[in-house]
Short mmCIF file of C-alpha atoms and ligand atoms in Angstrom, two decimals:
data_model
loop_
_atom_site.label_atom_id
_atom_site.label_comp_id
_atom_site.label_asym_id
_atom_site.label_seq_id
_atom_site.Cartn_x
_atom_site.Cartn_y
_atom_site.Cartn_z
CA UNK A 30 106.94 80.62 70.31
CA UNK A 31 106.68 82.58 73.54
CA UNK A 32 109.31 84.58 75.36
CA UNK A 33 107.58 84.11 78.70
CA UNK A 34 109.79 83.10 81.61
CA UNK A 35 108.52 79.96 83.36
CA UNK A 36 107.99 80.58 87.07
CA UNK A 37 108.84 77.86 89.51
CA UNK A 38 106.32 76.77 92.11
CA UNK A 39 108.63 75.43 94.76
CA UNK A 40 107.93 74.50 98.36
CA UNK A 41 109.04 77.37 100.58
CA UNK A 42 110.96 77.01 103.80
CA UNK A 43 108.14 75.16 105.53
CA UNK A 44 104.86 74.18 104.02
CA UNK A 45 102.45 76.82 102.79
CA UNK A 46 100.40 76.26 105.94
CA UNK A 47 103.34 77.15 108.21
CA UNK A 48 103.18 80.57 109.75
CA UNK A 49 105.78 82.92 108.32
CA UNK A 50 107.69 85.19 110.68
CA UNK A 51 109.36 87.78 108.46
CA UNK A 52 112.48 89.22 110.03
CA UNK A 53 113.13 92.94 110.50
CA UNK A 54 115.56 94.44 108.00
CA UNK A 55 116.89 97.78 106.77
CA UNK A 56 117.87 99.01 103.35
CA UNK A 57 117.33 101.24 100.36
CA UNK A 58 114.30 99.42 99.00
CA UNK A 59 112.64 99.29 102.41
CA UNK A 60 113.00 103.08 102.63
CA UNK A 61 111.63 103.41 99.11
CA UNK A 62 108.64 101.25 99.98
CA UNK A 63 107.99 103.20 103.20
CA UNK A 64 108.11 106.47 101.24
CA UNK A 65 105.76 105.09 98.56
CA UNK A 66 103.43 103.54 101.14
CA UNK A 67 103.29 106.78 103.18
CA UNK A 68 102.39 108.71 100.05
CA UNK A 69 99.62 106.24 99.21
CA UNK A 70 98.27 106.34 102.78
CA UNK A 71 98.26 110.12 102.68
CA UNK A 72 96.44 110.04 99.36
CA UNK A 73 93.86 107.50 100.53
CA UNK A 74 93.17 108.84 104.03
CA UNK A 75 93.62 112.52 103.14
CA UNK A 76 91.66 112.82 99.90
CA UNK A 77 88.42 111.65 101.52
CA UNK A 78 88.47 114.76 103.74
CA UNK A 79 89.27 117.29 101.00
CA UNK A 80 86.57 119.75 99.98
CA UNK A 81 86.07 121.34 96.56
CA UNK A 82 83.54 124.04 95.69
CA UNK A 83 81.57 123.34 98.86
CA UNK A 84 81.40 119.60 98.24
CA UNK A 85 83.57 116.59 99.08
CA UNK A 86 86.33 116.59 96.44
CA UNK A 87 86.05 112.88 95.56
CA UNK A 88 82.65 111.31 96.11
CA UNK A 89 80.87 108.50 94.34
CA UNK A 90 77.31 109.48 95.19
CA UNK A 91 75.47 106.21 94.61
CA UNK A 92 71.99 107.51 95.47
CA UNK A 93 72.44 110.57 93.21
CA UNK A 94 74.12 108.41 90.50
CA UNK A 95 76.95 110.95 90.23
CA UNK A 96 80.70 110.74 90.62
CA UNK A 97 82.32 113.99 91.77
CA UNK A 98 86.04 114.43 91.38
CA UNK A 99 87.70 117.79 92.00
CA UNK A 100 84.94 119.91 90.52
CA UNK A 101 84.01 117.57 87.66
CA UNK A 102 80.88 115.44 87.79
CA UNK A 103 80.42 112.20 85.90
CA UNK A 104 77.07 110.52 85.29
CA UNK A 105 75.99 107.01 84.27
CA UNK A 106 76.07 108.32 80.69
CA UNK A 107 79.84 108.72 81.12
CA UNK A 108 80.31 105.05 81.97
CA UNK A 109 82.31 104.60 78.78
CA UNK A 110 85.00 106.82 80.34
CA UNK A 111 85.18 104.45 83.30
CA UNK A 112 85.74 101.56 80.89
CA UNK A 113 88.53 103.58 79.26
CA UNK A 114 90.12 104.17 82.68
CA UNK A 115 90.00 100.43 83.42
CA UNK A 116 91.63 99.66 80.05
CA UNK A 117 94.36 102.19 80.84
CA UNK A 118 94.94 100.59 84.26
CA UNK A 119 95.23 97.16 82.61
CA UNK A 120 97.73 98.41 80.03
CA UNK A 121 99.60 100.30 82.76
CA UNK A 122 99.94 97.05 84.66
CA UNK A 123 101.09 95.17 81.53
CA UNK A 124 103.66 97.88 80.87
CA UNK A 125 104.97 97.81 84.44
CA UNK A 126 105.14 94.01 84.50
CA UNK A 127 107.03 93.77 81.22
CA UNK A 128 109.41 96.49 82.45
CA UNK A 129 109.96 95.43 86.05
CA UNK A 130 107.99 92.31 87.02
CA UNK A 131 105.72 92.55 90.05
CA UNK A 132 106.84 96.01 91.05
CA UNK A 133 103.17 96.98 91.50
CA UNK A 134 102.69 94.15 94.03
CA UNK A 135 105.84 94.99 95.95
CA UNK A 136 105.37 98.74 96.29
CA UNK A 137 101.79 99.83 95.57
CA UNK A 138 99.24 97.05 95.87
CA UNK A 139 96.90 97.83 98.81
CA UNK A 140 97.19 94.20 99.99
CA UNK A 141 100.96 94.45 100.42
CA UNK A 142 100.98 98.08 101.65
CA UNK A 143 98.49 97.22 104.43
CA UNK A 144 100.26 93.90 105.08
CA UNK A 145 103.55 95.72 105.77
CA UNK A 146 101.70 98.12 108.11
CA UNK A 147 100.15 95.23 110.02
CA UNK A 148 103.53 93.46 110.16
CA UNK A 149 105.04 96.61 111.65
CA UNK A 150 102.31 96.69 114.32
CA UNK A 151 103.01 93.03 115.05
CA UNK A 152 106.70 93.75 115.43
CA UNK A 153 106.07 96.71 117.75
CA UNK A 154 103.69 94.79 120.00
CA UNK A 155 105.20 91.30 119.95
CA UNK A 156 108.84 91.81 118.97
CA UNK A 157 110.93 90.59 116.05
CA UNK A 158 110.90 87.16 114.38
CA UNK A 159 112.36 85.01 117.18
CA UNK A 160 110.35 86.68 119.95
CA UNK A 161 107.14 86.26 117.96
CA UNK A 162 107.91 82.61 117.35
CA UNK A 163 108.60 82.08 121.07
CA UNK A 164 105.46 84.00 122.02
CA UNK A 165 103.37 81.73 119.78
CA UNK A 166 104.79 78.65 121.45
CA UNK A 167 104.60 80.03 125.03
CA UNK A 168 101.64 79.12 127.27
CA UNK A 169 99.02 81.77 127.86
CA UNK A 170 100.23 84.35 130.36
CA UNK A 171 99.34 87.88 131.34
CA UNK A 172 102.16 89.30 129.20
CA UNK A 173 101.15 87.21 126.18
CA UNK A 174 97.53 88.25 126.58
CA UNK A 175 98.51 91.93 126.87
CA UNK A 176 100.68 91.78 123.73
CA UNK A 177 98.02 89.95 121.75
CA UNK A 178 95.33 92.38 122.91
CA UNK A 179 97.50 95.36 121.93
CA UNK A 180 98.20 93.89 118.49
CA UNK A 181 94.63 93.00 117.68
CA UNK A 182 93.28 96.30 119.04
CA UNK A 183 95.67 98.22 116.81
CA UNK A 184 94.87 96.01 113.82
CA UNK A 185 91.15 96.56 114.40
CA UNK A 186 91.61 100.31 114.85
CA UNK A 187 93.52 100.55 111.53
CA UNK A 188 90.90 98.34 109.86
CA UNK A 189 88.06 100.50 111.16
CA UNK A 190 89.72 103.75 110.01
CA UNK A 191 90.40 102.15 106.62
CA UNK A 192 86.78 100.99 106.30
CA UNK A 193 85.31 104.36 107.31
CA UNK A 194 87.58 106.11 104.83
CA UNK A 195 86.68 103.71 102.04
CA UNK A 196 82.92 103.96 102.69
CA UNK A 197 83.45 107.74 102.97
CA UNK A 198 84.22 107.82 99.24
CA UNK A 199 80.63 106.65 98.62
CA UNK A 200 78.74 108.66 101.22
CA UNK A 201 79.83 112.07 102.58
CA UNK A 202 82.52 111.21 105.10
CA UNK A 203 81.90 113.99 107.61
CA UNK A 204 78.25 113.02 108.00
CA UNK A 205 79.22 109.33 108.12
CA UNK A 206 81.69 109.86 110.97
CA UNK A 207 79.19 112.01 112.89
CA UNK A 208 76.46 109.39 112.41
CA UNK A 209 78.74 106.55 113.49
CA UNK A 210 79.88 108.52 116.55
CA UNK A 211 76.30 109.15 117.63
CA UNK A 212 75.15 105.63 116.68
CA UNK A 213 72.77 107.07 114.11
CA UNK A 214 74.31 105.61 110.96
CA UNK A 215 71.93 103.93 108.56
CA UNK A 216 71.83 100.15 108.32
CA UNK A 217 73.68 99.95 104.99
CA UNK A 218 76.42 102.36 106.00
CA UNK A 219 76.98 100.44 109.25
CA UNK A 220 76.99 97.13 107.35
CA UNK A 221 79.62 98.28 104.83
CA UNK A 222 81.83 99.78 107.55
CA UNK A 223 81.64 96.47 109.42
CA UNK A 224 82.26 94.50 106.20
CA UNK A 225 85.37 96.44 105.16
CA UNK A 226 86.72 96.47 108.72
CA UNK A 227 86.48 92.68 108.79
CA UNK A 228 87.92 92.36 105.26
CA UNK A 229 90.94 94.57 106.10
CA UNK A 230 91.57 92.82 109.42
CA UNK A 231 91.40 89.34 107.86
CA UNK A 232 93.30 90.13 104.65
CA UNK A 233 96.15 92.18 106.09
CA UNK A 234 96.31 90.59 109.55
CA UNK A 235 95.58 86.92 109.05
CA UNK A 236 95.69 85.95 105.37
CA UNK A 237 98.61 88.22 104.38
CA UNK A 238 100.79 86.58 101.73
CA UNK A 239 98.16 83.88 101.14
CA UNK A 240 96.08 86.48 99.29
CA UNK A 241 99.02 87.18 96.95
CA UNK A 242 99.99 83.54 96.52
CA UNK A 243 96.62 81.77 96.34
CA UNK A 244 93.92 84.34 95.64
CA UNK A 245 95.34 87.04 93.37
CA UNK A 246 95.01 86.13 89.65
CA UNK A 247 97.75 88.57 88.63
CA UNK A 248 100.47 86.39 90.19
CA UNK A 249 99.25 83.47 88.09
CA UNK A 250 99.46 85.13 84.69
CA UNK A 251 102.50 87.34 85.22
CA UNK A 252 104.87 84.73 83.75
CA UNK A 253 103.16 85.08 80.38
CA UNK A 254 104.08 88.78 80.38
CA UNK A 255 107.69 88.63 81.53
CA UNK A 256 110.40 88.23 78.95
CA UNK A 257 114.16 87.68 79.11
CA UNK A 258 114.70 91.44 79.42
CA UNK A 259 112.20 92.18 82.20
CA UNK A 260 113.83 93.51 85.34
CA UNK A 261 113.10 90.96 88.04
CA UNK A 262 114.61 90.28 91.45
CA UNK A 263 117.10 87.47 91.00
CA UNK A 264 119.93 85.72 92.73
CA UNK A 265 123.20 85.74 90.80
CA UNK A 266 124.02 82.06 91.04
CA UNK A 267 127.18 82.42 88.93
CA UNK A 268 128.59 84.71 91.60
CA UNK A 269 127.02 83.13 94.69
CA UNK A 270 127.60 79.41 94.10
CA UNK A 271 128.88 77.20 95.52
CA UNK A 272 127.33 78.64 98.65
CA UNK A 273 128.62 77.89 102.12
CA UNK A 274 129.72 79.28 105.46
CA UNK A 275 133.20 80.78 105.70
CA UNK A 276 135.63 79.70 108.32
CA UNK A 277 136.84 82.74 110.26
CA UNK A 278 139.93 84.24 108.72
CA UNK A 279 139.64 82.52 105.35
CA UNK A 280 138.53 83.98 102.08
CA UNK A 281 135.94 82.33 99.91
CA UNK A 282 138.44 81.86 97.12
CA UNK A 283 140.62 79.95 99.54
CA UNK A 284 137.71 77.63 100.25
CA UNK A 285 136.48 77.48 96.66
CA UNK A 286 133.19 79.12 97.60
CA UNK A 287 131.04 81.75 95.94
CA UNK A 288 129.80 84.94 97.59
CA UNK A 289 126.69 83.41 99.19
CA UNK A 290 127.49 82.56 102.80
CA UNK A 291 124.19 80.67 103.14
CA UNK A 292 123.12 82.88 106.03
CA UNK A 293 119.43 82.45 105.09
CA UNK A 294 118.84 86.15 105.72
CA UNK A 295 117.15 86.59 102.33
CA UNK A 296 114.74 83.79 103.23
CA UNK A 297 114.04 85.06 106.75
CA UNK A 298 112.97 88.53 105.60
CA UNK A 299 110.74 87.22 102.80
CA UNK A 300 107.06 87.89 103.56
CA UNK A 301 106.00 84.93 101.41
CA UNK A 302 108.62 82.63 102.89
CA UNK A 303 110.41 81.63 99.69
CA UNK A 304 114.09 81.27 98.86
CA UNK A 305 115.01 83.59 95.99
CA UNK A 306 118.06 81.41 95.33
CA UNK A 307 115.69 78.77 93.92
CA UNK A 308 114.96 81.08 90.98
CA UNK A 309 112.01 83.26 90.01
CA UNK A 310 108.89 81.90 91.69
CA UNK A 311 105.19 82.59 91.44
CA UNK A 312 105.09 83.40 95.18
CA UNK A 313 107.56 86.28 94.80
CA UNK A 314 105.70 89.58 95.18
CA UNK A 315 108.73 91.64 94.15
CA UNK A 316 109.09 93.46 97.49
CA UNK A 317 112.92 93.55 97.30
CA UNK A 318 113.28 92.68 101.00
CA UNK A 319 115.77 89.96 100.00
CA UNK A 320 117.89 92.54 98.14
CA UNK A 321 118.12 94.73 101.23
CA UNK A 322 118.90 91.75 103.45
CA UNK A 323 121.58 90.34 101.17
CA UNK A 324 123.18 93.74 100.51
CA UNK A 325 123.58 94.28 104.25
CA UNK A 326 125.29 90.87 104.53
CA UNK A 327 127.58 91.62 101.57
CA UNK A 328 128.57 94.91 103.21
CA UNK A 329 129.37 93.07 106.42
CA UNK A 330 131.61 90.51 104.74
CA UNK A 331 133.23 93.14 102.52
CA UNK A 332 131.89 91.76 99.22
CA UNK A 333 130.23 93.86 96.50
CA UNK A 334 126.47 94.29 96.94
CA UNK A 335 124.03 93.00 94.31
CA UNK A 336 124.29 89.25 94.80
CA UNK A 337 120.49 89.47 94.85
CA UNK A 338 119.39 92.36 92.65
CA UNK A 339 117.08 93.71 90.00
CA UNK A 340 118.35 92.22 86.79
CA UNK A 341 117.14 90.48 83.63
CA UNK A 342 117.45 86.86 82.72
CA UNK A 343 119.49 87.92 79.67
CA UNK A 344 121.96 89.84 81.83
CA UNK A 345 122.24 87.00 84.32
CA UNK A 346 123.21 84.62 81.55
CA UNK A 347 125.99 86.99 80.39
CA UNK A 348 124.06 89.15 77.90
CA UNK A 349 123.43 92.89 77.87
CA UNK A 350 120.56 94.52 79.74
CA UNK A 351 118.05 95.82 77.18
CA UNK A 352 115.58 98.26 78.69
CA UNK A 353 113.97 99.57 75.48
CA UNK A 354 112.61 96.74 73.37
CA UNK A 355 109.69 96.32 70.95
CA UNK A 356 107.30 94.70 73.43
CA UNK A 357 107.81 97.39 76.06
CA UNK A 358 107.60 100.16 73.47
CA UNK A 359 104.39 98.59 72.11
CA UNK A 360 102.71 98.58 75.51
CA UNK A 361 104.05 102.08 76.21
CA UNK A 362 102.75 103.38 72.87
CA UNK A 363 99.30 101.86 73.41
CA UNK A 364 99.21 103.26 76.92
CA UNK A 365 100.09 106.76 75.66
CA UNK A 366 97.39 106.53 72.95
CA UNK A 367 94.71 105.40 75.43
CA UNK A 368 95.63 108.14 77.89
CA UNK A 369 95.52 110.71 75.08
CA UNK A 370 92.09 109.49 73.93
CA UNK A 371 90.79 109.57 77.52
CA UNK A 372 92.04 113.12 78.11
CA UNK A 373 90.47 114.22 74.83
CA UNK A 374 87.17 112.43 75.64
CA UNK A 375 86.98 114.04 79.09
CA UNK A 376 87.87 117.49 77.77
CA UNK A 377 85.39 117.34 74.93
CA UNK A 378 82.49 115.51 76.59
CA UNK A 379 79.29 117.57 76.39
CA UNK A 380 78.16 118.92 79.74
CA UNK A 381 74.54 118.44 78.80
CA UNK A 382 72.39 115.43 78.09
CA UNK A 383 68.95 115.23 76.51
CA UNK A 384 66.48 112.38 76.62
CA UNK A 385 63.05 112.73 75.00
CA UNK A 386 60.10 110.40 75.50
CA UNK A 387 56.80 110.71 73.67
CA UNK A 388 53.85 110.70 76.03
CA UNK A 389 51.36 107.87 75.78
CA UNK A 390 48.26 108.35 73.67
CA UNK A 391 47.73 109.04 70.03
CA UNK A 392 47.56 112.67 68.89
CA UNK A 393 45.06 115.52 68.93
CA UNK A 394 43.98 118.42 66.76
CA UNK A 395 44.38 121.84 68.35
CA UNK A 396 42.22 124.93 67.86
CA UNK A 397 44.30 125.94 64.79
CA UNK A 398 43.54 122.56 63.19
CA UNK A 399 47.13 121.37 63.55
CA UNK A 400 48.17 117.91 64.76
CA UNK A 401 49.69 117.98 68.24
CA UNK A 402 51.85 115.40 70.12
CA UNK A 403 53.14 115.68 73.72
CA UNK A 404 56.61 114.83 74.99
CA UNK A 405 58.68 114.91 78.18
CA UNK A 406 62.20 116.34 77.89
CA UNK A 407 64.74 115.16 80.46
CA UNK A 408 67.61 117.62 80.49
CA UNK A 409 70.73 116.97 82.53
CA UNK A 410 72.98 119.95 83.21
CA UNK A 411 76.36 118.35 83.98
CA UNK A 412 78.06 121.71 84.52
CA UNK A 413 78.89 123.02 87.97
CA UNK A 414 76.81 126.19 87.45
CA UNK A 415 73.17 126.97 86.49
CA UNK A 416 72.57 127.26 82.74
CA UNK A 417 69.96 128.24 80.18
CA UNK A 418 69.21 126.02 77.19
CA UNK A 419 67.42 126.73 73.90
CA UNK A 420 65.24 123.94 72.51
CA UNK A 421 63.83 123.50 69.01
CA UNK A 422 62.55 120.68 66.78
CA UNK A 423 63.11 119.69 63.16
CA UNK A 424 62.09 116.94 60.78
CA UNK A 425 58.78 118.00 59.20
CA UNK A 426 57.86 121.14 57.31
CA UNK A 427 56.02 123.55 59.64
CA UNK A 428 56.97 121.67 62.84
CA UNK A 429 56.60 123.96 65.89
CA UNK A 430 57.47 123.68 69.54
CA UNK A 431 54.59 125.13 71.52
CA UNK A 432 55.20 127.20 74.64
CA UNK A 433 58.63 128.32 75.84
CA UNK A 434 61.81 127.42 74.00
CA UNK A 435 64.21 128.40 76.78
CA UNK A 436 64.73 126.09 79.75
CA UNK A 437 66.87 126.62 82.85
CA UNK A 438 68.62 123.94 84.92
CA UNK A 439 70.66 124.33 88.12
CA UNK A 440 74.22 123.04 88.63
CA UNK A 441 74.24 119.26 88.18
CA UNK A 442 70.43 119.32 87.99
CA UNK A 443 68.19 117.04 85.96
CA UNK A 444 64.96 118.76 84.92
CA UNK A 445 61.87 117.25 83.36
CA UNK A 446 59.88 119.52 81.06
CA UNK A 447 56.55 118.60 79.38
CA UNK A 448 56.25 120.12 75.88
CA UNK A 449 53.93 119.90 72.90
CA UNK A 450 54.82 119.92 69.21
CA UNK A 451 52.41 120.76 66.36
CA UNK A 452 52.44 120.22 62.60
CA UNK A 453 49.98 121.51 59.96
CA UNK A 454 47.89 118.48 59.07
CA UNK A 455 48.64 118.93 55.34
CA UNK A 456 52.40 118.55 56.00
CA UNK A 457 52.04 114.95 57.32
CA UNK A 458 53.04 112.67 54.48
CA UNK A 459 53.19 109.56 56.69
CA UNK A 460 51.16 108.76 59.81
CA UNK A 461 54.42 108.13 61.74
CA UNK A 462 57.53 110.20 61.15
CA UNK A 463 60.82 110.83 62.94
CA UNK A 464 61.47 114.25 64.40
CA UNK A 465 64.57 115.57 66.16
CA UNK A 466 64.79 117.65 69.34
CA UNK A 467 67.80 119.99 69.55
CA UNK A 468 69.18 121.44 72.76
CA UNK A 469 71.78 124.21 72.81
CA UNK A 470 73.44 125.78 75.86
CA UNK A 471 72.87 129.53 75.74
CA UNK A 472 76.39 130.23 77.05
CA UNK A 473 78.35 127.88 74.75
CA UNK A 474 77.99 127.02 71.07
CA UNK A 475 79.93 123.80 71.67
CA UNK A 476 77.49 122.48 74.25
CA UNK A 477 74.54 120.82 72.53
CA UNK A 478 72.57 117.59 72.47
CA UNK A 479 69.98 115.95 70.23
CA UNK A 480 67.46 113.16 70.51
CA UNK A 481 65.25 111.55 67.89
CA UNK A 482 61.67 110.54 68.61
CA UNK A 483 58.42 109.87 66.71
CA UNK A 484 55.60 112.18 65.70
CA UNK A 485 52.23 110.50 65.05
CA UNK A 486 49.27 111.92 63.16
CA UNK A 487 47.27 111.84 59.92
CA UNK A 488 45.17 114.44 58.12
CA UNK A 489 41.39 114.24 58.73
S1 SF4 B 513 111.80 86.54 97.16
FE1 SF4 B 513 112.52 88.58 97.73
S2 SF4 B 513 111.36 89.98 96.44
FE2 SF4 B 513 110.32 88.00 96.37
S3 SF4 B 513 108.76 88.15 97.95
FE3 SF4 B 513 110.56 87.20 98.89
S4 SF4 B 513 111.74 88.90 99.77
FE4 SF4 B 513 110.23 89.79 98.37
S1 SF4 B 514 121.25 86.78 102.13
FE1 SF4 B 514 122.72 86.68 100.45
S2 SF4 B 514 124.42 85.61 101.38
FE2 SF4 B 514 122.72 85.24 102.74
S3 SF4 B 514 121.82 83.34 102.00
FE3 SF4 B 514 120.76 84.96 100.95
S4 SF4 B 514 121.87 85.20 99.02
FE4 SF4 B 514 123.20 84.06 100.39
#
């Protein structure tokens, strides 16, 4: 048996192909979303320009196969950490959804954050809901053309800045901007800037809520995660119904009506064009615009706010709100464990990597009559400073590394070192035997690496 809440898939006010003209509104949750959105914009647009130890603070250097983040460098060998981060993000999303429905969509998802920004631009250039609707229906005129041009120019400018910033996390942003300004950017960089400009413009400007409703898989499976105690945005039908307009000077009790005056304000502000009074729906992105709109109406008519509010299905049906419950605690516990493991793995990951390959060819006898094999050592110094490493071999009695046993590597440098290993012929019990290369950082006992390879040879 499942606790999941079934989501309704109801026709909105107008078909899904109708253009939605969300109305302007004010309120606590709008201010909260603006504050959260501003913080996210600052983080996204600002971080790309931050420097750290003479390098861009966050840079996924695809050509160098390195990911730099505030002084730490991650390599393809650390890919398992990336998987751990993705698992943590997934559990974080499960946790949030069980606790408070689509709060991620409403406040933090880039699609909705950029959509609200584009909606604001539309409102500034073309006016609020009714003016925009009239403008759409009006014949082409100079004023209409000017407003449209202003809107699309601003949308494109925001899209271009977004795209340059995003690409700037994969190629040094200062050089990218200089290259674009002087028309000297490489073909791939120019292509990706163009691609992400177009994607931002189309997604946030034209597709908007359609991405959330028709394209995003999260909206589809969220109902399996919600339970009767999840905080979701709901209309309190027990208090609001029967809905209806008031006659001036009469109270609702006098008319036998509930608190909902059927003003449609909650519907008009909804960016996905649904009516929250129809119940929890798949199209609801949890933006809380309907709460702000309804609260302002309740204040105007002198009724208590909260006719539309964050609440649980249990509370709506007369039960008690239960925030802490086994499912939420389970997700929270798993999340804490995964975060702990990730922190430990990052803190304890070795800042050195060793890869040994045996050179082609059989083996040879040297002047001392010993069997000799050749190898190439690939040493990766993941630290942010130059280091010295000691190398030695083990596995067969009398095994010796010929030449130097101390190797230096610069900060973040991968060095390739050819070496030879010899064994007294009498010590070879088998023609093929495993030997182990050991690498030890000279400045840290905890920093070491090993690799096993084969030694080939037989006594004459
Ligand atoms: S129903 Fe309310 S919370 Fe849901 S998308 Fe519409 S305005 Fe936002
Ligand atoms: S805004 Fe509030 S009062 Fe107006 S229709 Fe919606 S629920 Fe009813």
